[in-house]
Each structure stands twice: as structure tokens, then as C-alpha cells.
């Protein structure tokens, strides 16, 4: 389908909601609006996630919680939820470098499948990793810039309106 878009959202407390993305308030809000605005077929939603998997010893990066069952199952089995605080990465720059490298690799792969990539992330570590990775991808990538990094920014009407303006642009 022409005009396909990858939408990257911040991670969620997967364990708390037993992997059901429709129960996650942030994700549910966006998924509901995608359906309401008839963008569901055009937009595929991904998560950017810093959880370090036991199977690889590396952060996840960008993944699709609906399609990557193996990752979700590992998260749920080992209760691997992780809050992506900037402090965690400041204390461990090596982890942030590994995370950035993985995000770059995933972003390059997504750019081969989609006409546009939009990131709507209100987490500083995710924003910075995407910003750095963006330099290596030739496709149109839009990283939404929140006024400041806060969970509350995700739900602000103005920000959501701007996100959907971006998604609806040709």
C-alpha cells in the first residue's frame, strides 16, 4: 500500500497489562484515534523500548508488540518492564550507546518498508536515540518535538492534534 507510515510510540508497562496493548492508556488513545480517522490500514504502530532482553543481553530497540510475540513472551515470562529514565542512561553510557546502535539498525530497516516514519515519544532517551539514528536514514522521518519531556505531554490535545496532522499529510 502506497503511503505507508510507521508510527513509533514509547514503551509501555507490558507486564502490568499482560501484553495487551489495548489496555495501555497511551497506546489505546492513539489506536482508537487511528481507527476513528481511518488511518489504521495506512499506519503500523511500533514501540521504542530500552528493556534488556535476557536472550540477547541487549536493549530491544524498535519493535511491534502485535507481531513480535517472541519478544513479548520473554518480557512477560521474566517480568522485564523497565522505566526509561534518563538517569539510568546517564549512569551507564555504554547501555545508551548499545541502545542507540540498535535503534539505528531498526530505523534503517523500517525505512525500507515505509514511505514515512513518525516518532511520537515523550521520553528523552528515546528522543535522543532517534535523533542520532535519523542521520543515517534517507527516508522522511519526523520526530515529534514535545515542549518538554513528561508523561503528561503525551495526552495533551494540542500534541495529539499535531501528531495526526503529520500522519495525514501526504
PDB file of C-alpha atoms in Angstrom:
ATOM      1  CA  UNK A   1       0.000   0.000   0.000  1.00  0.00           C
ATOM      2  CA  UNK A   2       1.415   3.351  -1.047  1.00  0.00           C
ATOM      3  CA  UNK A   3       1.851   5.992   1.619  1.00  0.00           C
ATOM      4  CA  UNK A   4       2.502   3.538   4.425  1.00  0.00           C
ATOM      5  CA  UNK A   5       3.624   5.029   7.729  1.00  0.00           C
ATOM      6  CA  UNK A   6       5.490   3.565  10.684  1.00  0.00           C
ATOM      7  CA  UNK A   7       4.442   5.265  13.911  1.00  0.00           C
ATOM      8  CA  UNK A   8       6.834   4.846  16.826  1.00  0.00           C
ATOM      9  CA  UNK A   9       5.392   5.248  20.315  1.00  0.00           C
ATOM     10  CA  UNK A  10       7.172   4.993  23.669  1.00  0.00           C
ATOM     11  CA  UNK A  11       7.257   1.692  25.508  1.00  0.00           C
ATOM     12  CA  UNK A  12       4.532   0.715  27.952  1.00  0.00           C
ATOM     13  CA  UNK A  13       4.268  -1.279  31.168  1.00  0.00           C
ATOM     14  CA  UNK A  14       3.826  -4.540  29.238  1.00  0.00           C
ATOM     15  CA  UNK A  15       3.890  -6.783  32.322  1.00  0.00           C
ATOM     16  CA  UNK A  16       1.292  -4.716  34.183  1.00  0.00           C
ATOM     17  CA  UNK A  17      -1.123  -5.083  31.262  1.00  0.00           C
ATOM     18  CA  UNK A  18      -0.111  -8.674  30.468  1.00  0.00           C
ATOM     19  CA  UNK A  19       0.992  -7.663  26.976  1.00  0.00           C
ATOM     20  CA  UNK A  20      -2.450  -6.367  25.974  1.00  0.00           C
ATOM     21  CA  UNK A  21      -1.672  -3.101  24.193  1.00  0.00           C
ATOM     22  CA  UNK A  22      -5.344  -2.057  24.107  1.00  0.00           C
ATOM     23  CA  UNK A  23      -5.271  -1.792  27.907  1.00  0.00           C
ATOM     24  CA  UNK A  24      -2.329   0.610  27.873  1.00  0.00           C
ATOM     25  CA  UNK A  25      -3.883   4.076  28.177  1.00  0.00           C
ATOM     26  CA  UNK A  26      -1.368   5.846  25.923  1.00  0.00           C
ATOM     27  CA  UNK A  27      -1.439   3.234  23.196  1.00  0.00           C
ATOM     28  CA  UNK A  28      -5.208   2.803  23.359  1.00  0.00           C
ATOM     29  CA  UNK A  29      -5.711   6.538  22.845  1.00  0.00           C
ATOM     30  CA  UNK A  30      -3.613   6.557  19.679  1.00  0.00           C
ATOM     31  CA  UNK A  31      -5.005   3.262  18.316  1.00  0.00           C
ATOM     32  CA  UNK A  32      -8.578   4.490  18.849  1.00  0.00           C
ATOM     33  CA  UNK A  33      -7.866   7.734  17.004  1.00  0.00           C
ATOM     34  CA  UNK A  34      -6.151   5.880  14.151  1.00  0.00           C
ATOM     35  CA  UNK A  35      -9.302   3.833  13.725  1.00  0.00           C
ATOM     36  CA  UNK A  36     -11.615   6.844  14.074  1.00  0.00           C
ATOM     37  CA  UNK A  37      -9.649   8.798  11.460  1.00  0.00           C
ATOM     38  CA  UNK A  38      -9.461   5.758   9.163  1.00  0.00           C
ATOM     39  CA  UNK A  39      -5.681   5.617   9.259  1.00  0.00           C
ATOM     40  CA  UNK A  40      -5.418   2.146  10.778  1.00  0.00           C
ATOM     41  CA  UNK A  41      -4.656   0.411   7.454  1.00  0.00           C
ATOM     42  CA  UNK A  42      -2.054   3.007   6.491  1.00  0.00           C
ATOM     43  CA  UNK A  43      -0.233   3.279   9.836  1.00  0.00           C
ATOM     44  CA  UNK A  44       1.633   0.479  11.595  1.00  0.00           C
ATOM     45  CA  UNK A  45       2.479   1.108  15.236  1.00  0.00           C
ATOM     46  CA  UNK A  46       5.830   0.233  16.801  1.00  0.00           C
ATOM     47  CA  UNK A  47       7.297   0.668  20.274  1.00  0.00           C
ATOM     48  CA  UNK A  48      10.714   2.007  21.129  1.00  0.00           C
ATOM     49  CA  UNK A  49      11.880   0.130  24.190  1.00  0.00           C
ATOM     50  CA  UNK A  50      15.003   0.024  26.351  1.00  0.00           C
ATOM     51  CA  UNK A  51      14.219  -3.279  28.082  1.00  0.00           C
ATOM     52  CA  UNK A  52      17.305  -5.503  28.016  1.00  0.00           C
ATOM     53  CA  UNK A  53      16.287  -8.985  26.889  1.00  0.00           C
ATOM     54  CA  UNK A  54      17.771 -11.953  28.730  1.00  0.00           C
ATOM     55  CA  UNK A  55      18.059 -13.890  25.461  1.00  0.00           C
ATOM     56  CA  UNK A  56      20.286 -11.297  23.775  1.00  0.00           C
ATOM     57  CA  UNK A  57      21.683  -9.176  26.598  1.00  0.00           C
ATOM     58  CA  UNK A  58      20.763  -6.105  24.515  1.00  0.00           C
ATOM     59  CA  UNK A  59      18.019  -3.468  24.650  1.00  0.00           C
ATOM     60  CA  UNK A  60      15.041  -4.211  22.400  1.00  0.00           C
ATOM     61  CA  UNK A  61      15.112  -1.004  20.334  1.00  0.00           C
ATOM     62  CA  UNK A  62      12.140  -0.639  17.974  1.00  0.00           C
ATOM     63  CA  UNK A  63       9.626  -3.481  17.763  1.00  0.00           C
ATOM     64  CA  UNK A  64       5.998  -4.246  17.004  1.00  0.00           C
ATOM     65  CA  UNK A  65       4.231  -5.588  20.125  1.00  0.00           C
ATOM     66  CA  UNK A  66       1.435  -7.047  17.969  1.00  0.00           C
ATOM     67  CA  UNK A  67       3.771  -9.043  15.728  1.00  0.00           C
ATOM     68  CA  UNK A  68       6.881  -9.842  17.765  1.00  0.00           C
ATOM     69  CA  UNK A  69       5.378 -12.481  20.039  1.00  0.00           C
ATOM     70  CA  UNK A  70       8.757 -13.905  20.998  1.00  0.00           C
ATOM     71  CA  UNK A  71       9.838 -10.570  22.492  1.00  0.00           C
ATOM     72  CA  UNK A  72       6.517 -10.030  24.284  1.00  0.00           C
ATOM     73  CA  UNK A  73       6.590 -13.558  25.685  1.00  0.00           C
ATOM     74  CA  UNK A  74      10.102 -13.029  27.057  1.00  0.00           C
ATOM     75  CA  UNK A  75       9.093  -9.718  28.643  1.00  0.00           C
ATOM     76  CA  UNK A  76       6.094 -11.336  30.317  1.00  0.00           C
ATOM     77  CA  UNK A  77       7.914 -14.527  31.340  1.00  0.00           C
ATOM     78  CA  UNK A  78      10.772 -12.700  33.082  1.00  0.00           C
ATOM     79  CA  UNK A  79       8.766  -9.584  34.077  1.00  0.00           C
ATOM     80  CA  UNK A  80      11.227  -7.330  32.249  1.00  0.00           C
ATOM     81  CA  UNK A  81       9.438  -3.981  32.395  1.00  0.00           C
ATOM     82  CA  UNK A  82      11.859  -1.092  32.666  1.00  0.00           C
ATOM     83  CA  UNK A  83      11.219   2.616  33.079  1.00  0.00           C
ATOM     84  CA  UNK A  84      13.303   4.537  30.516  1.00  0.00           C
ATOM     85  CA  UNK A  85      14.647   7.209  32.852  1.00  0.00           C
ATOM     86  CA  UNK A  86      17.402   9.436  31.537  1.00  0.00           C
ATOM     87  CA  UNK A  87      19.241   8.925  34.841  1.00  0.00           C
ATOM     88  CA  UNK A  88      19.659   5.229  34.062  1.00  0.00           C
ATOM     89  CA  UNK A  89      21.394   6.043  30.784  1.00  0.00           C
ATOM     90  CA  UNK A  90      23.487   8.870  32.249  1.00  0.00           C
ATOM     91  CA  UNK A  91      24.884   6.407  34.798  1.00  0.00           C
ATOM     92  CA  UNK A  92      25.543   3.816  32.106  1.00  0.00           C
ATOM     93  CA  UNK A  93      26.661   5.471  28.839  1.00  0.00           C
ATOM     94  CA  UNK A  94      27.606   2.065  27.408  1.00  0.00           C
ATOM     95  CA  UNK A  95      23.972   0.946  27.673  1.00  0.00           C
ATOM     96  CA  UNK A  96      22.836   4.118  25.913  1.00  0.00           C
ATOM     97  CA  UNK A  97      25.388   3.586  23.121  1.00  0.00           C
ATOM     98  CA  UNK A  98      24.176  -0.001  22.634  1.00  0.00           C
ATOM     99  CA  UNK A  99      20.590   1.239  22.630  1.00  0.00           C
ATOM    100  CA  UNK A 100      21.374   3.926  20.016  1.00  0.00           C
ATOM    101  CA  UNK A 101      23.120   1.391  17.775  1.00  0.00           C
ATOM    102  CA  UNK A 102      20.134  -0.956  17.883  1.00  0.00           C
ATOM    103  CA  UNK A 103      17.664   1.889  17.262  1.00  0.00           C
ATOM    104  CA  UNK A 104      19.726   2.982  14.236  1.00  0.00           C
ATOM    105  CA  UNK A 105      19.677  -0.556  12.799  1.00  0.00           C
ATOM    106  CA  UNK A 106      15.911  -0.869  13.314  1.00  0.00           C
ATOM    107  CA  UNK A 107      15.233   2.584  11.870  1.00  0.00           C
ATOM    108  CA  UNK A 108      17.219   1.718   8.742  1.00  0.00           C
ATOM    109  CA  UNK A 109      15.166  -1.491   8.346  1.00  0.00           C
ATOM    110  CA  UNK A 110      11.879   0.375   8.838  1.00  0.00           C
ATOM    111  CA  UNK A 111      12.893   2.967   6.249  1.00  0.00           C
ATOM    112  CA  UNK A 112      12.979   0.198   3.629  1.00  0.00           C
ATOM    113  CA  UNK A 113       9.350  -0.767   4.332  1.00  0.00           C
ATOM    114  CA  UNK A 114       7.619   2.578   4.878  1.00  0.00           C
ATOM    115  CA  UNK A 115       7.249   5.840   2.988  1.00  0.00           C
ATOM    116  CA  UNK A 116       7.311   7.866   6.188  1.00  0.00           C
ATOM    117  CA  UNK A 117       8.348   7.226   9.784  1.00  0.00           C
ATOM    118  CA  UNK A 118       6.844   9.294  12.582  1.00  0.00           C
ATOM    119  CA  UNK A 119       8.064   9.095  16.174  1.00  0.00           C
ATOM    120  CA  UNK A 120       5.810  10.385  18.955  1.00  0.00           C
ATOM    121  CA  UNK A 121       7.984   9.838  22.013  1.00  0.00           C
ATOM    122  CA  UNK A 122       7.898  11.884  25.197  1.00  0.00           C
ATOM    123  CA  UNK A 123      10.968  10.183  26.678  1.00  0.00           C
ATOM    124  CA  UNK A 124      14.325  11.978  26.475  1.00  0.00           C
ATOM    125  CA  UNK A 125      16.445   8.840  25.961  1.00  0.00           C
ATOM    126  CA  UNK A 126      14.207   7.656  23.121  1.00  0.00           C
ATOM    127  CA  UNK A 127      14.098  11.092  21.511  1.00  0.00           C
ATOM    128  CA  UNK A 128      17.896  11.438  21.568  1.00  0.00           C
ATOM    129  CA  UNK A 129      18.477   7.912  20.233  1.00  0.00           C
ATOM    130  CA  UNK A 130      16.045   8.510  17.354  1.00  0.00           C
ATOM    131  CA  UNK A 131      17.547  11.909  16.598  1.00  0.00           C
ATOM    132  CA  UNK A 132      21.019  10.417  16.284  1.00  0.00           C
ATOM    133  CA  UNK A 133      19.793   7.447  14.203  1.00  0.00           C
ATOM    134  CA  UNK A 134      17.810   9.736  11.883  1.00  0.00           C
ATOM    135  CA  UNK A 135      21.076  10.991  10.361  1.00  0.00           C
ATOM    136  CA  UNK A 136      21.694   7.560   8.808  1.00  0.00           C
ATOM    137  CA  UNK A 137      18.305   7.148   7.138  1.00  0.00           C
ATOM    138  CA  UNK A 138      17.377   8.769   3.845  1.00  0.00           C
ATOM    139  CA  UNK A 139      13.604   8.393   4.224  1.00  0.00           C
ATOM    140  CA  UNK A 140      11.317  11.041   5.579  1.00  0.00           C
ATOM    141  CA  UNK A 141      11.494  10.728   9.365  1.00  0.00           C
ATOM    142  CA  UNK A 142       9.607  13.070  11.626  1.00  0.00           C
ATOM    143  CA  UNK A 143      10.409  13.040  15.321  1.00  0.00           C
ATOM    144  CA  UNK A 144       7.729  14.983  17.127  1.00  0.00           C
ATOM    145  CA  UNK A 145       9.264  17.581  19.453  1.00  0.00           C
ATOM    146  CA  UNK A 146       7.380  17.884  22.727  1.00  0.00           C
ATOM    147  CA  UNK A 147       7.733  21.185  24.633  1.00  0.00           C
ATOM    148  CA  UNK A 148       9.369  19.147  27.427  1.00  0.00           C
ATOM    149  CA  UNK A 149       9.738  15.500  28.373  1.00  0.00           C
ATOM    150  CA  UNK A 150       6.849  14.399  30.570  1.00  0.00           C
ATOM    151  CA  UNK A 151       4.263  11.609  30.587  1.00  0.00           C
ATOM    152  CA  UNK A 152       1.563  14.300  30.610  1.00  0.00           C
ATOM    153  CA  UNK A 153       2.719  15.711  27.282  1.00  0.00           C
ATOM    154  CA  UNK A 154       1.598  12.524  25.533  1.00  0.00           C
ATOM    155  CA  UNK A 155      -2.086  13.255  26.185  1.00  0.00           C
ATOM    156  CA  UNK A 156      -2.158  16.992  25.577  1.00  0.00           C
ATOM    157  CA  UNK A 157      -4.809  17.710  22.962  1.00  0.00           C
ATOM    158  CA  UNK A 158      -2.505  20.074  21.058  1.00  0.00           C
ATOM    159  CA  UNK A 159       0.218  17.423  20.758  1.00  0.00           C
ATOM    160  CA  UNK A 160      -2.172  14.696  19.630  1.00  0.00           C
ATOM    161  CA  UNK A 161      -3.744  17.075  17.109  1.00  0.00           C
ATOM    162  CA  UNK A 162      -0.286  17.892  15.726  1.00  0.00           C
ATOM    163  CA  UNK A 163       0.610  14.200  15.539  1.00  0.00           C
ATOM    164  CA  UNK A 164      -2.469  13.438  13.452  1.00  0.00           C
ATOM    165  CA  UNK A 165      -1.803  16.425  11.220  1.00  0.00           C
ATOM    166  CA  UNK A 166       1.607  14.907  10.498  1.00  0.00           C
ATOM    167  CA  UNK A 167       0.133  11.446   9.892  1.00  0.00           C
ATOM    168  CA  UNK A 168      -2.479  12.810   7.489  1.00  0.00           C
ATOM    169  CA  UNK A 169      -0.009  14.841   5.421  1.00  0.00           C
ATOM    170  CA  UNK A 170       0.929  13.398   2.042  1.00  0.00           C
TER     171      UNK A 170
END
